[in-house]
Tab-separated table of C-alpha atoms in Angstrom:
chain	number	residue	atom	x	y	z
C	1	MET	CA	0.000	0.000	0.000
C	2	ARG	CA	1.116	3.541	-0.685
C	3	PHE	CA	0.500	6.808	1.197
C	4	VAL	CA	1.357	10.343	0.076
C	5	HIS	CA	2.228	12.666	2.971
C	6	CYS	CA	2.649	16.434	2.719
C	7	SER	CA	2.382	19.289	5.213
C	8	ASP	CA	2.662	23.017	5.952
C	9	VAL	CA	1.454	24.200	2.563
C	10	HIS	CA	0.660	27.697	3.916
C	11	ILE	CA	-1.718	29.050	1.288
C	12	THR	CA	-1.286	32.815	1.718
C	13	ALA	CA	-3.788	35.572	0.979
C	14	ASP	CA	-2.900	39.109	-0.098
C	15	TYR	CA	-2.854	40.644	3.365
C	16	PHE	CA	-2.633	44.188	2.074
C	17	ALA	CA	-5.950	43.713	0.278
C	18	GLN	CA	-7.647	42.880	3.597
C	19	SER	CA	-9.286	45.241	6.044
C	20	PHE	CA	-6.529	46.139	8.493
C	21	PHE	CA	-9.061	46.323	11.309
C	22	LYS	CA	-10.507	42.875	10.551
C	23	LEU	CA	-7.071	41.255	10.424
C	24	GLY	CA	-6.704	41.758	14.194
C	25	TRP	CA	-3.582	42.431	16.208
C	26	ARG	CA	-2.143	38.925	15.920
C	27	ARG	CA	-2.011	39.186	12.145
C	28	TRP	CA	-0.596	42.727	12.412
C	29	VAL	CA	2.376	41.148	14.147
C	30	ALA	CA	2.549	38.480	11.414
C	31	LEU	CA	2.849	41.111	8.670
C	32	ALA	CA	6.528	41.491	9.537
C	33	GLU	CA	7.071	37.786	8.875
C	34	LEU	CA	5.141	37.998	5.598
C	35	THR	CA	7.057	41.006	4.297
C	36	ILE	CA	10.470	41.467	5.910
C	37	GLY	CA	10.768	37.759	6.630
C	38	GLY	CA	9.853	36.874	3.037
C	39	ARG	CA	7.116	34.362	3.858
C	40	ALA	CA	4.589	35.778	1.354
C	41	ARG	CA	7.139	35.546	-1.462
C	42	ALA	CA	8.252	32.044	-0.442
C	43	TYR	CA	4.666	30.714	-0.637
C	44	ARG	CA	3.524	32.672	-3.675
C	45	LYS	CA	3.130	29.473	-5.748
C	46	ALA	CA	1.755	27.332	-2.924
C	47	PRO	CA	-1.690	26.718	-4.525
C	48	GLU	CA	-0.117	25.468	-7.754
C	49	THR	CA	2.358	23.291	-5.872
C	50	LEU	CA	-0.336	21.763	-3.677
C	51	ALA	CA	-2.471	21.058	-6.755
C	52	ALA	CA	0.528	19.307	-8.352
C	53	ILE	CA	1.052	17.128	-5.264
C	54	ALA	CA	-2.633	16.161	-5.266
C	55	ARG	CA	-2.426	15.203	-8.955
C	56	GLU	CA	0.786	13.251	-8.447
C	57	ALA	CA	-0.800	11.289	-5.600
C	58	GLN	CA	-3.019	9.740	-8.246
C	59	GLY	CA	-0.022	9.132	-10.495
C	60	HIS	CA	1.666	7.221	-7.670
C	61	GLN	CA	-1.554	5.202	-7.324
C	62	ALA	CA	-1.619	6.204	-3.693
C	63	ASP	CA	-4.159	4.460	-1.503
C	64	HIS	CA	-4.454	7.541	0.729
C	65	PHE	CA	-3.383	11.191	0.825
C	66	ILE	CA	-2.357	12.814	4.132
C	67	LEU	CA	-1.806	16.496	4.930
C	68	SER	CA	-0.586	17.064	8.484
C	69	GLY	CA	-1.708	20.645	9.045
C	70	ASP	CA	-0.942	24.301	8.335
C	71	LEU	CA	-3.013	24.641	5.203
C	72	THR	CA	-3.058	28.416	5.708
C	73	ALA	CA	-0.733	31.292	6.519
C	74	TYR	CA	-2.861	32.781	9.300
C	75	ALA	CA	-6.326	31.165	9.143
C	76	LEU	CA	-8.157	33.591	6.843
C	77	PRO	CA	-11.312	32.178	5.203
C	78	SER	CA	-9.942	32.864	1.711
C	79	GLU	CA	-6.842	30.798	2.519
C	80	PHE	CA	-8.957	27.808	3.514
C	81	GLU	CA	-11.030	28.252	0.341
C	82	ARG	CA	-7.945	28.286	-1.874
C	83	ALA	CA	-6.468	25.255	-0.117
C	84	ARG	CA	-9.619	23.245	-0.679
C	85	ALA	CA	-9.787	24.338	-4.320
C	86	ALA	CA	-6.142	23.353	-4.898
C	87	LEU	CA	-6.777	19.836	-3.597
C	88	GLY	CA	-9.578	19.341	-6.134
C	89	PRO	CA	-11.790	16.221	-6.093
C	90	LEU	CA	-9.350	14.349	-3.846
C	91	VAL	CA	-10.563	16.297	-0.805
C	92	GLU	CA	-14.189	15.305	-1.306
C	93	ASP	CA	-13.651	11.647	-0.403
C	94	ARG	CA	-12.598	10.880	3.176
C	95	SER	CA	-11.750	7.297	2.203
C	96	ARG	CA	-8.906	8.749	0.118
C	97	CYS	CA	-7.862	11.752	2.180
C	98	THR	CA	-6.935	12.712	5.755
C	99	ILE	CA	-6.259	16.324	6.797
C	100	ILE	CA	-5.757	17.725	10.292
C	101	PRO	CA	-5.320	21.363	11.422
C	102	GLY	CA	-1.976	22.922	12.301
C	103	ASN	CA	-1.244	25.817	14.615
C	104	HIS	CA	-1.498	28.312	11.733
C	105	ASP	CA	-5.033	27.041	11.069
C	106	VAL	CA	-6.099	28.103	14.577
C	107	TYR	CA	-3.905	31.198	14.653
C	108	THR	CA	-6.543	33.443	16.220
C	109	PRO	CA	-9.156	32.721	18.909
C	110	GLY	CA	-11.827	33.758	16.391
C	111	SER	CA	-10.714	31.228	13.776
C	112	HIS	CA	-10.925	28.500	16.416
C	113	ARG	CA	-14.210	29.696	17.917
C	114	LYS	CA	-15.892	29.886	14.508
C	115	GLY	CA	-14.659	26.416	13.518
C	116	ARG	CA	-13.038	27.742	10.379
C	117	PHE	CA	-11.050	24.583	9.655
C	118	GLU	CA	-14.130	22.436	10.248
C	119	ARG	CA	-16.179	24.582	7.877
C	120	TYR	CA	-13.956	23.577	4.967
C	121	PHE	CA	-12.539	20.206	6.027
C	122	GLY	CA	-14.820	18.944	8.795
C	123	HIS	CA	-16.150	16.113	6.619
C	124	LEU	CA	-12.650	14.585	6.769
C	125	LEU	CA	-12.791	14.326	10.572
C	126	GLU	CA	-15.460	11.626	10.582
C	127	SER	CA	-14.254	8.341	12.061
C	128	ASP	CA	-14.655	4.720	11.033
C	129	LEU	CA	-14.408	3.843	14.748
C	130	PRO	CA	-16.220	6.747	16.437
C	131	GLU	CA	-16.339	5.046	19.829
C	132	HIS	CA	-12.676	5.972	20.307
C	133	ARG	CA	-13.177	9.734	19.988
C	134	ARG	CA	-12.325	11.665	23.143
C	135	GLU	CA	-11.860	15.362	22.336
C	136	GLY	CA	-14.425	16.459	19.779
C	137	ALA	CA	-13.639	14.559	16.585
C	138	PHE	CA	-10.247	13.331	17.864
C	139	PRO	CA	-8.765	10.831	17.672
C	140	PHE	CA	-10.449	9.683	14.500
C	141	VAL	CA	-9.695	6.473	12.591
C	142	ARG	CA	-9.637	5.819	8.878
C	143	LEU	CA	-9.463	2.148	7.856
C	144	VAL	CA	-7.532	1.954	4.573
C	145	GLY	CA	-7.791	-1.306	2.675
C	146	GLU	CA	-7.050	-4.447	4.662
C	147	GLU	CA	-3.538	-3.569	5.823
C	148	ALA	CA	-3.536	-0.073	7.316
C	149	ALA	CA	-5.295	2.457	9.491
C	150	VAL	CA	-4.751	6.216	9.687
C	151	VAL	CA	-5.351	7.931	13.040
C	152	GLY	CA	-5.786	11.707	13.264
C	153	LEU	CA	-4.779	13.571	16.437
C	154	LEU	CA	-5.143	17.223	17.400
C	155	SER	CA	-2.042	18.941	18.777
C	156	ALA	CA	-2.659	22.476	17.453
C	157	ARG	CA	-3.855	24.919	20.115
C	158	VAL	CA	-4.604	28.624	19.853
C	159	PRO	CA	-1.314	30.313	20.813
C	160	PRO	CA	-1.474	32.645	23.828
C	161	VAL	CA	0.667	35.126	21.868
C	162	PRO	CA	2.373	35.030	18.458
C	163	GLY	CA	5.684	33.212	18.678
C	164	VAL	CA	4.464	30.474	21.016
C	165	SER	CA	3.615	27.540	18.769
C	166	SER	CA	4.054	24.439	20.900
C	167	GLY	CA	1.570	21.591	20.679
C	168	LEU	CA	-0.247	19.314	23.094
C	169	ILE	CA	-2.240	16.162	22.409
C	170	GLY	CA	-3.339	15.767	26.011
C	171	PRO	CA	-4.119	12.728	28.193
C	172	THR	CA	-7.693	12.396	26.943
C	173	GLN	CA	-6.718	11.894	23.309
C	174	LEU	CA	-3.781	9.698	24.289
C	175	GLU	CA	-6.180	7.456	26.212
C	176	GLY	CA	-8.273	7.221	23.052
C	177	LEU	CA	-5.191	6.362	21.003
C	178	GLU	CA	-4.265	3.634	23.480
C	179	ALA	CA	-7.745	2.145	23.041
C	180	ILE	CA	-7.322	2.277	19.258
C	181	VAL	CA	-3.973	0.509	19.385
C	182	LYS	CA	-5.502	-2.255	21.523
C	183	ASP	CA	-8.610	-2.612	19.345
C	184	PRO	CA	-8.555	-6.153	17.847
C	185	ARG	CA	-9.921	-4.779	14.563
C	186	LEU	CA	-6.513	-3.137	14.024
C	187	ALA	CA	-4.427	-6.106	15.162
C	188	HIS	CA	-2.991	-6.897	11.730
C	189	ARG	CA	-2.827	-3.369	10.347
C	190	ALA	CA	-0.030	-0.852	10.130
C	191	VAL	CA	-1.073	2.272	12.046
C	192	LEU	CA	-0.112	5.701	10.679
C	193	VAL	CA	-0.724	8.402	13.299
C	194	VAL	CA	-1.049	11.945	11.936
C	195	VAL	CA	-0.243	14.859	14.242
C	196	HIS	CA	0.917	18.363	13.411
C	197	HIS	CA	3.779	18.859	15.882
C	198	ALA	CA	7.032	16.910	15.716
C	199	PRO	CA	7.877	14.215	18.276
C	200	LEU	CA	11.542	14.672	17.274
C	201	THR	CA	13.339	17.254	15.167
C	202	HIS	CA	15.464	16.383	12.127
C	203	HIS	CA	18.425	16.146	14.545
C	204	GLY	CA	16.620	13.349	16.430
C	205	ARG	CA	16.102	15.497	19.522
C	206	PRO	CA	12.984	16.930	21.202
C	207	ASP	CA	11.958	20.347	19.905
C	208	SER	CA	12.064	23.456	22.105
C	209	TRP	CA	9.427	24.125	24.760
C	210	LEU	CA	7.965	27.046	22.771
C	211	HIS	CA	7.747	25.083	19.506
C	212	GLY	CA	7.625	21.376	20.227
C	213	LEU	CA	5.130	18.644	21.072
C	214	ARG	CA	4.971	18.667	24.861
C	215	ASP	CA	3.748	15.088	25.244
C	216	ALA	CA	5.924	13.560	22.523
C	217	ASP	CA	7.338	10.854	24.814
C	218	ALA	CA	3.877	9.700	25.860
C	219	LEU	CA	2.846	9.475	22.198
C	220	CYS	CA	5.867	7.445	21.104
C	221	GLN	CA	5.574	5.035	24.041
C	222	LEU	CA	2.168	3.944	22.725
C	223	LEU	CA	3.579	3.155	19.276
C	224	PRO	CA	6.634	0.871	19.531
C	225	GLY	CA	8.195	-0.660	16.456
C	226	PRO	CA	7.807	-0.786	12.660
C	227	ARG	CA	4.084	-1.449	12.692
C	228	TYR	CA	3.639	2.207	13.600
C	229	ALA	CA	4.527	5.583	12.115
C	230	VAL	CA	3.976	9.172	13.199
C	231	LEU	CA	3.473	11.584	10.281
C	232	HIS	CA	3.891	15.252	11.159
C	233	GLY	CA	4.711	18.733	9.914
C	234	HIS	CA	5.436	21.978	11.798
C	235	VAL	CA	9.223	21.596	11.541
C	236	HIS	CA	10.083	22.810	8.040
C	237	HIS	CA	12.566	19.993	7.387
C	238	ARG	CA	11.865	16.725	5.575
C	239	TYR	CA	13.257	13.623	7.283
C	240	HIS	CA	12.632	10.043	8.343
C	241	HIS	CA	13.705	8.481	11.644
C	242	VAL	CA	13.486	4.716	11.261
C	243	ALA	CA	11.470	2.792	13.865
C	244	THR	CA	13.207	1.115	16.770
C	245	ALA	CA	11.947	-1.491	19.218
C	246	ASP	CA	10.500	1.239	21.458
C	247	ARG	CA	9.693	4.000	18.962
C	248	PRO	CA	7.689	4.306	15.723
C	249	HIS	CA	8.854	5.489	12.344
C	250	ILE	CA	8.760	9.296	12.309
C	251	PHE	CA	8.184	11.096	9.009
C	252	GLY	CA	8.553	14.870	8.935
C	253	ALA	CA	7.024	16.206	5.726
C	254	GLY	CA	8.766	19.570	5.893
C	255	SER	CA	6.995	22.469	4.230
C	256	SER	CA	5.796	20.914	1.003
C	257	THR	CA	5.202	24.135	-0.944
C	258	LEU	CA	8.099	26.309	0.297
C	259	ALA	CA	9.913	27.733	-2.743
C	260	GLY	CA	13.143	25.850	-3.317
C	261	ARG	CA	12.286	23.134	-0.777
C	262	GLU	CA	9.118	21.657	-2.273
C	263	GLY	CA	8.475	17.982	-1.658
C	264	TYR	CA	6.476	15.183	-0.095
C	265	TRP	CA	6.770	11.579	1.057
C	266	VAL	CA	5.512	8.425	-0.596
C	267	ILE	CA	5.309	5.944	2.287
C	268	GLU	CA	5.055	2.192	1.734
C	269	VAL	CA	3.122	-0.299	3.860
C	270	SER	CA	3.407	-4.054	3.374
C	271	GLY	CA	2.502	-7.033	5.536
C	272	GLY	CA	0.933	-4.802	8.178
C	273	LYS	CA	4.159	-2.818	8.689
C	274	VAL	CA	5.560	0.493	7.494
C	275	THR	CA	8.430	-0.574	5.249
C	276	GLY	CA	9.899	2.766	4.179
C	277	GLY	CA	9.432	6.026	2.359
C	278	GLU	CA	10.745	7.945	-0.629
C	279	MET	CA	10.942	11.716	-1.056
C	280	HIS	CA	9.521	13.315	-4.199
C	281	VAL	CA	9.622	16.822	-5.648
C	282	PRO	CA	6.367	17.955	-7.325
C	283	GLN	CA	6.506	19.019	-10.951
C	284	VAL	CA	4.829	22.429	-11.150
C	285	SER	CA	4.164	23.774	-14.644
C	286	GLY	CA	5.067	27.371	-15.467
């Protein structure tokens, strides 16, 4: 079986065409990152790149497409709209597609309160095993074929202030994940757990307190060995830490649409185990 994994596509609106008042103070702060920091320029072709990845997923004959959060720059409705449009028909079918929110998708309290992510992608949060949900829709389970299951977790929380972007799954969701792992219906399946924040950085170390996944150890302890993989984004580096006896495979998808660093994973599952992955660069016309 084959899974395409991308992340942090950061579809970015024209912020200077927005009402400055409606942007709110958090996005005022972000304007420095968009302009002086070069983020708007770096993601100028993000919709085209994401559309290319979605098309190539079909070319790879992927059984499932996974996007591990940060569809948007700063959670504007138009950014969600453009992300959904770029994904095309793939996003309409939850049997073929799993998407979770990242911290940029809940960048403001208003975007979280209004359920902006759910408005555009909520149909993908339905679960094939709803009895294991603990925190709203999470964790949700997608049974893929006869050999695999995809589990979606929520780690993205509204930041108290810009610059604090750490994640937390929390004991309630982890208890639900433990129940999923023990469910006999998954006994012979590989389990791919999708979370936005990174359990380990590309250096193989925990991320910083202000940026990392605070309960990374608790997550990995539930998923020992090559039957399991954690697929994440947030860290804009693409890497694979191979599973050990007490830790799952960890696939960081990087930022799949970042100019000059575009890319995604094609992950292989065979015999109920994750057997490896290969990096690909999307071919964007023009």
